[in-house]
């Protein structure tokens, strides 16, 4: 299925409706395609950009989500490159392990590592991180997180979610990676690494 996006398409619209994007940028100059590439990669959507070799300037192809095809190319090559971009960007869940870049959640051992170093989390911090990381890109309200993570163990207000998110961020985020995003007036979502703000 194909959905048409323009330079006015928001990151949230892309994240909600696209598993991958093929962007035709040949002959249009770079302003349009690079804006759409940025919106798609900001949303964590893997991208294949089809370009004439002269129009590569301005595309950041170092991001894992971006694959480039140069004209002439055929549909099979574009499809293979999209599959490659999607497989590289997708969180892997093998042997009950969730991986997002350098953040690894071992669900069998209740362990979290970041860049190979163990991250000490409380039980609820761990459960909250695991729940969000298992659903990257999806926005959860505070009430929804309370129901899903705390279940019937907690009868207070939603402020406890904010406190746990703040503590989680202090333990797993760094200058280049911000895993948990605030969706103002709604709640929070987990974002895979390599996506710029």
PDB file of C-alpha atoms in Angstrom:
ATOM      1  CA  UNK A   1       0.000   0.000   0.000  1.00  0.00           C
ATOM      2  CA  UNK A   2       1.226   3.480  -0.823  1.00  0.00           C
ATOM      3  CA  UNK A   3       0.423   6.707   0.961  1.00  0.00           C
ATOM      4  CA  UNK A   4       1.441  10.063  -0.484  1.00  0.00           C
ATOM      5  CA  UNK A   5       3.377  12.360   1.833  1.00  0.00           C
ATOM      6  CA  UNK A   6       4.414  15.927   1.158  1.00  0.00           C
ATOM      7  CA  UNK A   7       6.819  18.363   2.801  1.00  0.00           C
ATOM      8  CA  UNK A   8       3.885  19.382   5.038  1.00  0.00           C
ATOM      9  CA  UNK A   9       3.419  15.857   6.403  1.00  0.00           C
ATOM     10  CA  UNK A  10       4.163  15.807  10.129  1.00  0.00           C
ATOM     11  CA  UNK A  11       6.482  13.368  11.856  1.00  0.00           C
ATOM     12  CA  UNK A  12       3.522  11.968  13.829  1.00  0.00           C
ATOM     13  CA  UNK A  13       1.541  11.294  10.626  1.00  0.00           C
ATOM     14  CA  UNK A  14       4.531   9.462   9.136  1.00  0.00           C
ATOM     15  CA  UNK A  15       5.126   7.406  12.282  1.00  0.00           C
ATOM     16  CA  UNK A  16       1.459   6.436  12.504  1.00  0.00           C
ATOM     17  CA  UNK A  17       0.978   5.364   8.910  1.00  0.00           C
ATOM     18  CA  UNK A  18       4.294   4.323   7.384  1.00  0.00           C
ATOM     19  CA  UNK A  19       6.440   1.252   7.987  1.00  0.00           C
ATOM     20  CA  UNK A  20       8.899   2.437   5.365  1.00  0.00           C
ATOM     21  CA  UNK A  21       9.144   5.220   2.807  1.00  0.00           C
ATOM     22  CA  UNK A  22      10.371   5.425  -0.760  1.00  0.00           C
ATOM     23  CA  UNK A  23      11.158   8.995  -1.704  1.00  0.00           C
ATOM     24  CA  UNK A  24      11.590  10.017  -5.313  1.00  0.00           C
ATOM     25  CA  UNK A  25      13.965  12.945  -5.329  1.00  0.00           C
ATOM     26  CA  UNK A  26      15.363  12.963  -8.838  1.00  0.00           C
ATOM     27  CA  UNK A  27      15.125  16.209 -10.711  1.00  0.00           C
ATOM     28  CA  UNK A  28      13.201  18.026  -7.981  1.00  0.00           C
ATOM     29  CA  UNK A  29      16.152  19.671  -6.316  1.00  0.00           C
ATOM     30  CA  UNK A  30      16.850  18.771  -2.733  1.00  0.00           C
ATOM     31  CA  UNK A  31      14.586  21.016  -0.676  1.00  0.00           C
ATOM     32  CA  UNK A  32      11.502  18.798  -0.943  1.00  0.00           C
ATOM     33  CA  UNK A  33      13.117  15.368  -0.609  1.00  0.00           C
ATOM     34  CA  UNK A  34      15.439  16.305   2.274  1.00  0.00           C
ATOM     35  CA  UNK A  35      12.522  17.743   4.285  1.00  0.00           C
ATOM     36  CA  UNK A  36      10.534  14.531   3.807  1.00  0.00           C
ATOM     37  CA  UNK A  37      13.613  12.394   4.600  1.00  0.00           C
ATOM     38  CA  UNK A  38      14.110  14.370   7.823  1.00  0.00           C
ATOM     39  CA  UNK A  39      10.446  14.011   8.804  1.00  0.00           C
ATOM     40  CA  UNK A  40      10.546  10.262   8.092  1.00  0.00           C
ATOM     41  CA  UNK A  41      13.817   9.608   9.934  1.00  0.00           C
ATOM     42  CA  UNK A  42      12.684  11.778  12.863  1.00  0.00           C
ATOM     43  CA  UNK A  43       9.672   9.463  13.076  1.00  0.00           C
ATOM     44  CA  UNK A  44      11.906   6.375  12.950  1.00  0.00           C
ATOM     45  CA  UNK A  45      10.604   5.370   9.518  1.00  0.00           C
ATOM     46  CA  UNK A  46      13.195   3.604   7.310  1.00  0.00           C
ATOM     47  CA  UNK A  47      13.702   5.403   3.985  1.00  0.00           C
ATOM     48  CA  UNK A  48      14.909   4.648   0.469  1.00  0.00           C
ATOM     49  CA  UNK A  49      15.749   7.800  -1.483  1.00  0.00           C
ATOM     50  CA  UNK A  50      15.895   7.523  -5.268  1.00  0.00           C
ATOM     51  CA  UNK A  51      18.254  10.184  -6.608  1.00  0.00           C
ATOM     52  CA  UNK A  52      20.232  11.248  -9.598  1.00  0.00           C
ATOM     53  CA  UNK A  53      23.892  11.277  -8.499  1.00  0.00           C
ATOM     54  CA  UNK A  54      24.039  15.049  -8.806  1.00  0.00           C
ATOM     55  CA  UNK A  55      21.371  15.608  -6.136  1.00  0.00           C
ATOM     56  CA  UNK A  56      22.924  13.761  -3.165  1.00  0.00           C
ATOM     57  CA  UNK A  57      23.991  16.922  -1.297  1.00  0.00           C
ATOM     58  CA  UNK A  58      21.886  17.574   1.795  1.00  0.00           C
ATOM     59  CA  UNK A  59      20.776  13.985   2.432  1.00  0.00           C
ATOM     60  CA  UNK A  60      22.261  12.511   5.610  1.00  0.00           C
ATOM     61  CA  UNK A  61      22.879   8.949   4.476  1.00  0.00           C
ATOM     62  CA  UNK A  62      24.773   8.057   7.644  1.00  0.00           C
ATOM     63  CA  UNK A  63      21.512   7.384   9.452  1.00  0.00           C
ATOM     64  CA  UNK A  64      20.645   3.698   9.591  1.00  0.00           C
ATOM     65  CA  UNK A  65      17.141   4.354   8.293  1.00  0.00           C
ATOM     66  CA  UNK A  66      18.346   5.845   4.983  1.00  0.00           C
ATOM     67  CA  UNK A  67      19.251   3.803   1.904  1.00  0.00           C
ATOM     68  CA  UNK A  68      20.126   5.501  -1.365  1.00  0.00           C
ATOM     69  CA  UNK A  69      19.327   4.286  -4.887  1.00  0.00           C
ATOM     70  CA  UNK A  70      20.777   6.072  -7.856  1.00  0.00           C
ATOM     71  CA  UNK A  71      19.133   6.295 -11.250  1.00  0.00           C
ATOM     72  CA  UNK A  72      19.024   4.028 -13.179  1.00  0.00           C
ATOM     73  CA  UNK A  73      17.597   1.533 -10.696  1.00  0.00           C
ATOM     74  CA  UNK A  74      14.794  -0.994 -10.868  1.00  0.00           C
ATOM     75  CA  UNK A  75      11.878  -1.828  -8.582  1.00  0.00           C
ATOM     76  CA  UNK A  76      13.602  -4.948  -7.250  1.00  0.00           C
ATOM     77  CA  UNK A  77      16.633  -2.955  -6.071  1.00  0.00           C
ATOM     78  CA  UNK A  78      14.392  -0.362  -4.406  1.00  0.00           C
ATOM     79  CA  UNK A  79      12.397  -3.100  -2.635  1.00  0.00           C
ATOM     80  CA  UNK A  80      15.586  -4.835  -1.448  1.00  0.00           C
ATOM     81  CA  UNK A  81      17.027  -1.568  -0.148  1.00  0.00           C
ATOM     82  CA  UNK A  82      13.790  -0.801   1.707  1.00  0.00           C
ATOM     83  CA  UNK A  83      13.858  -4.279   3.277  1.00  0.00           C
ATOM     84  CA  UNK A  84      17.474  -3.683   4.304  1.00  0.00           C
ATOM     85  CA  UNK A  85      16.704  -0.289   5.868  1.00  0.00           C
ATOM     86  CA  UNK A  86      13.703  -1.734   7.704  1.00  0.00           C
ATOM     87  CA  UNK A  87      15.609  -4.747   9.035  1.00  0.00           C
ATOM     88  CA  UNK A  88      18.498  -2.591  10.275  1.00  0.00           C
ATOM     89  CA  UNK A  89      16.201  -0.164  12.048  1.00  0.00           C
ATOM     90  CA  UNK A  90      13.756  -2.679  13.503  1.00  0.00           C
ATOM     91  CA  UNK A  91      14.158  -3.551  17.164  1.00  0.00           C
ATOM     92  CA  UNK A  92      15.209  -7.157  17.393  1.00  0.00           C
ATOM     93  CA  UNK A  93      13.514  -9.436  19.830  1.00  0.00           C
ATOM     94  CA  UNK A  94      15.478 -12.662  19.978  1.00  0.00           C
ATOM     95  CA  UNK A  95      15.692 -14.970  22.935  1.00  0.00           C
ATOM     96  CA  UNK A  96      13.473 -12.533  24.818  1.00  0.00           C
ATOM     97  CA  UNK A  97      15.907  -9.660  24.297  1.00  0.00           C
ATOM     98  CA  UNK A  98      14.840  -6.225  23.083  1.00  0.00           C
ATOM     99  CA  UNK A  99      17.552  -4.219  21.328  1.00  0.00           C
ATOM    100  CA  UNK A 100      17.382  -0.556  20.342  1.00  0.00           C
ATOM    101  CA  UNK A 101      20.848   0.573  19.273  1.00  0.00           C
ATOM    102  CA  UNK A 102      23.137   0.336  22.301  1.00  0.00           C
ATOM    103  CA  UNK A 103      20.231  -0.190  24.713  1.00  0.00           C
ATOM    104  CA  UNK A 104      19.637  -3.899  25.422  1.00  0.00           C
ATOM    105  CA  UNK A 105      16.811  -5.219  27.580  1.00  0.00           C
ATOM    106  CA  UNK A 106      17.202  -8.881  28.573  1.00  0.00           C
ATOM    107  CA  UNK A 107      13.692  -9.889  29.601  1.00  0.00           C
ATOM    108  CA  UNK A 108      14.760 -13.290  30.963  1.00  0.00           C
ATOM    109  CA  UNK A 109      17.390 -11.835  33.300  1.00  0.00           C
ATOM    110  CA  UNK A 110      15.622  -8.556  34.097  1.00  0.00           C
ATOM    111  CA  UNK A 111      18.782  -6.736  33.005  1.00  0.00           C
ATOM    112  CA  UNK A 112      19.295  -3.561  31.033  1.00  0.00           C
ATOM    113  CA  UNK A 113      22.622  -2.591  29.487  1.00  0.00           C
ATOM    114  CA  UNK A 114      23.583   0.551  27.657  1.00  0.00           C
ATOM    115  CA  UNK A 115      26.779   0.575  25.581  1.00  0.00           C
ATOM    116  CA  UNK A 116      27.700  -2.700  27.304  1.00  0.00           C
ATOM    117  CA  UNK A 117      27.348  -1.286  30.829  1.00  0.00           C
ATOM    118  CA  UNK A 118      24.701  -2.528  33.217  1.00  0.00           C
ATOM    119  CA  UNK A 119      21.998   0.002  34.117  1.00  0.00           C
ATOM    120  CA  UNK A 120      20.605  -0.331  37.639  1.00  0.00           C
ATOM    121  CA  UNK A 121      16.828   0.069  37.595  1.00  0.00           C
ATOM    122  CA  UNK A 122      14.105  -0.487  40.146  1.00  0.00           C
ATOM    123  CA  UNK A 123      11.520  -3.127  39.273  1.00  0.00           C
ATOM    124  CA  UNK A 124       8.923  -0.566  38.130  1.00  0.00           C
ATOM    125  CA  UNK A 125      11.510   1.425  36.136  1.00  0.00           C
ATOM    126  CA  UNK A 126      12.475  -1.804  34.389  1.00  0.00           C
ATOM    127  CA  UNK A 127       8.851  -2.772  33.691  1.00  0.00           C
ATOM    128  CA  UNK A 128       8.066   0.721  32.389  1.00  0.00           C
ATOM    129  CA  UNK A 129      11.118   0.725  30.092  1.00  0.00           C
ATOM    130  CA  UNK A 130      10.352  -2.780  28.811  1.00  0.00           C
ATOM    131  CA  UNK A 131       6.730  -1.839  28.101  1.00  0.00           C
ATOM    132  CA  UNK A 132       7.647   1.341  26.210  1.00  0.00           C
ATOM    133  CA  UNK A 133      10.568  -0.270  24.305  1.00  0.00           C
ATOM    134  CA  UNK A 134       8.319  -3.150  23.223  1.00  0.00           C
ATOM    135  CA  UNK A 135       6.060  -0.596  21.504  1.00  0.00           C
ATOM    136  CA  UNK A 136       8.433   1.942  19.888  1.00  0.00           C
ATOM    137  CA  UNK A 137       6.765   4.999  18.397  1.00  0.00           C
ATOM    138  CA  UNK A 138       3.439   4.375  20.115  1.00  0.00           C
ATOM    139  CA  UNK A 139       2.234   7.142  22.435  1.00  0.00           C
ATOM    140  CA  UNK A 140       0.862   6.058  25.818  1.00  0.00           C
ATOM    141  CA  UNK A 141      -1.111   8.271  28.169  1.00  0.00           C
ATOM    142  CA  UNK A 142      -0.080   8.362  31.822  1.00  0.00           C
ATOM    143  CA  UNK A 143      -3.322   6.596  32.738  1.00  0.00           C
ATOM    144  CA  UNK A 144      -2.643   3.849  30.208  1.00  0.00           C
ATOM    145  CA  UNK A 145       0.880   3.346  31.586  1.00  0.00           C
ATOM    146  CA  UNK A 146      -0.491   3.151  35.127  1.00  0.00           C
ATOM    147  CA  UNK A 147      -2.987   0.483  34.088  1.00  0.00           C
ATOM    148  CA  UNK A 148      -0.464  -1.536  32.076  1.00  0.00           C
ATOM    149  CA  UNK A 149       2.674  -1.279  34.205  1.00  0.00           C
ATOM    150  CA  UNK A 150       1.410  -0.661  37.743  1.00  0.00           C
ATOM    151  CA  UNK A 151      -1.835  -2.622  37.290  1.00  0.00           C
ATOM    152  CA  UNK A 152      -3.517  -2.802  40.700  1.00  0.00           C
ATOM    153  CA  UNK A 153      -0.353  -2.177  42.732  1.00  0.00           C
ATOM    154  CA  UNK A 154      -0.866   1.583  42.830  1.00  0.00           C
ATOM    155  CA  UNK A 155      -3.812   3.751  43.761  1.00  0.00           C
ATOM    156  CA  UNK A 156      -2.240   7.238  43.575  1.00  0.00           C
ATOM    157  CA  UNK A 157      -2.181   9.781  40.770  1.00  0.00           C
ATOM    158  CA  UNK A 158      -0.433   9.800  37.419  1.00  0.00           C
ATOM    159  CA  UNK A 159       2.444  11.917  38.756  1.00  0.00           C
ATOM    160  CA  UNK A 160       4.252   8.682  39.654  1.00  0.00           C
ATOM    161  CA  UNK A 161       4.605   7.975  35.910  1.00  0.00           C
ATOM    162  CA  UNK A 162       6.340  11.338  35.402  1.00  0.00           C
ATOM    163  CA  UNK A 163       8.718  10.631  38.290  1.00  0.00           C
ATOM    164  CA  UNK A 164       9.616   7.166  36.962  1.00  0.00           C
ATOM    165  CA  UNK A 165      10.119   8.546  33.428  1.00  0.00           C
ATOM    166  CA  UNK A 166      12.440  11.257  34.779  1.00  0.00           C
ATOM    167  CA  UNK A 167      14.481   8.651  36.681  1.00  0.00           C
ATOM    168  CA  UNK A 168      14.616   6.361  33.638  1.00  0.00           C
ATOM    169  CA  UNK A 169      15.828   9.184  31.424  1.00  0.00           C
ATOM    170  CA  UNK A 170      18.596  10.037  33.879  1.00  0.00           C
ATOM    171  CA  UNK A 171      19.792   6.431  33.718  1.00  0.00           C
ATOM    172  CA  UNK A 172      19.488   5.553  30.011  1.00  0.00           C
ATOM    173  CA  UNK A 173      19.759   8.821  28.058  1.00  0.00           C
ATOM    174  CA  UNK A 174      22.915  10.630  27.019  1.00  0.00           C
ATOM    175  CA  UNK A 175      23.753  13.603  24.815  1.00  0.00           C
ATOM    176  CA  UNK A 176      23.136  11.721  21.562  1.00  0.00           C
ATOM    177  CA  UNK A 177      20.256   9.401  22.522  1.00  0.00           C
ATOM    178  CA  UNK A 178      16.942  10.349  24.080  1.00  0.00           C
ATOM    179  CA  UNK A 179      14.919   7.146  24.215  1.00  0.00           C
ATOM    180  CA  UNK A 180      11.737   8.376  25.887  1.00  0.00           C
ATOM    181  CA  UNK A 181       9.923  11.327  24.336  1.00  0.00           C
ATOM    182  CA  UNK A 182       7.232  13.438  25.943  1.00  0.00           C
ATOM    183  CA  UNK A 183       4.119  13.908  23.837  1.00  0.00           C
ATOM    184  CA  UNK A 184       2.759  17.084  25.404  1.00  0.00           C
ATOM    185  CA  UNK A 185      -0.761  16.843  26.851  1.00  0.00           C
ATOM    186  CA  UNK A 186      -0.838  13.125  26.046  1.00  0.00           C
ATOM    187  CA  UNK A 187       1.941  11.056  27.592  1.00  0.00           C
ATOM    188  CA  UNK A 188       5.142   9.328  26.502  1.00  0.00           C
ATOM    189  CA  UNK A 189       6.605   7.238  23.716  1.00  0.00           C
ATOM    190  CA  UNK A 190       9.801   5.256  23.164  1.00  0.00           C
ATOM    191  CA  UNK A 191      11.960   6.278  20.243  1.00  0.00           C
ATOM    192  CA  UNK A 192      14.677   4.148  18.655  1.00  0.00           C
ATOM    193  CA  UNK A 193      18.184   5.646  18.633  1.00  0.00           C
ATOM    194  CA  UNK A 194      19.759   7.369  15.662  1.00  0.00           C
ATOM    195  CA  UNK A 195      16.761   9.635  15.205  1.00  0.00           C
ATOM    196  CA  UNK A 196      17.667  13.302  15.573  1.00  0.00           C
ATOM    197  CA  UNK A 197      15.527  15.824  17.455  1.00  0.00           C
TER     198      UNK A 197
END
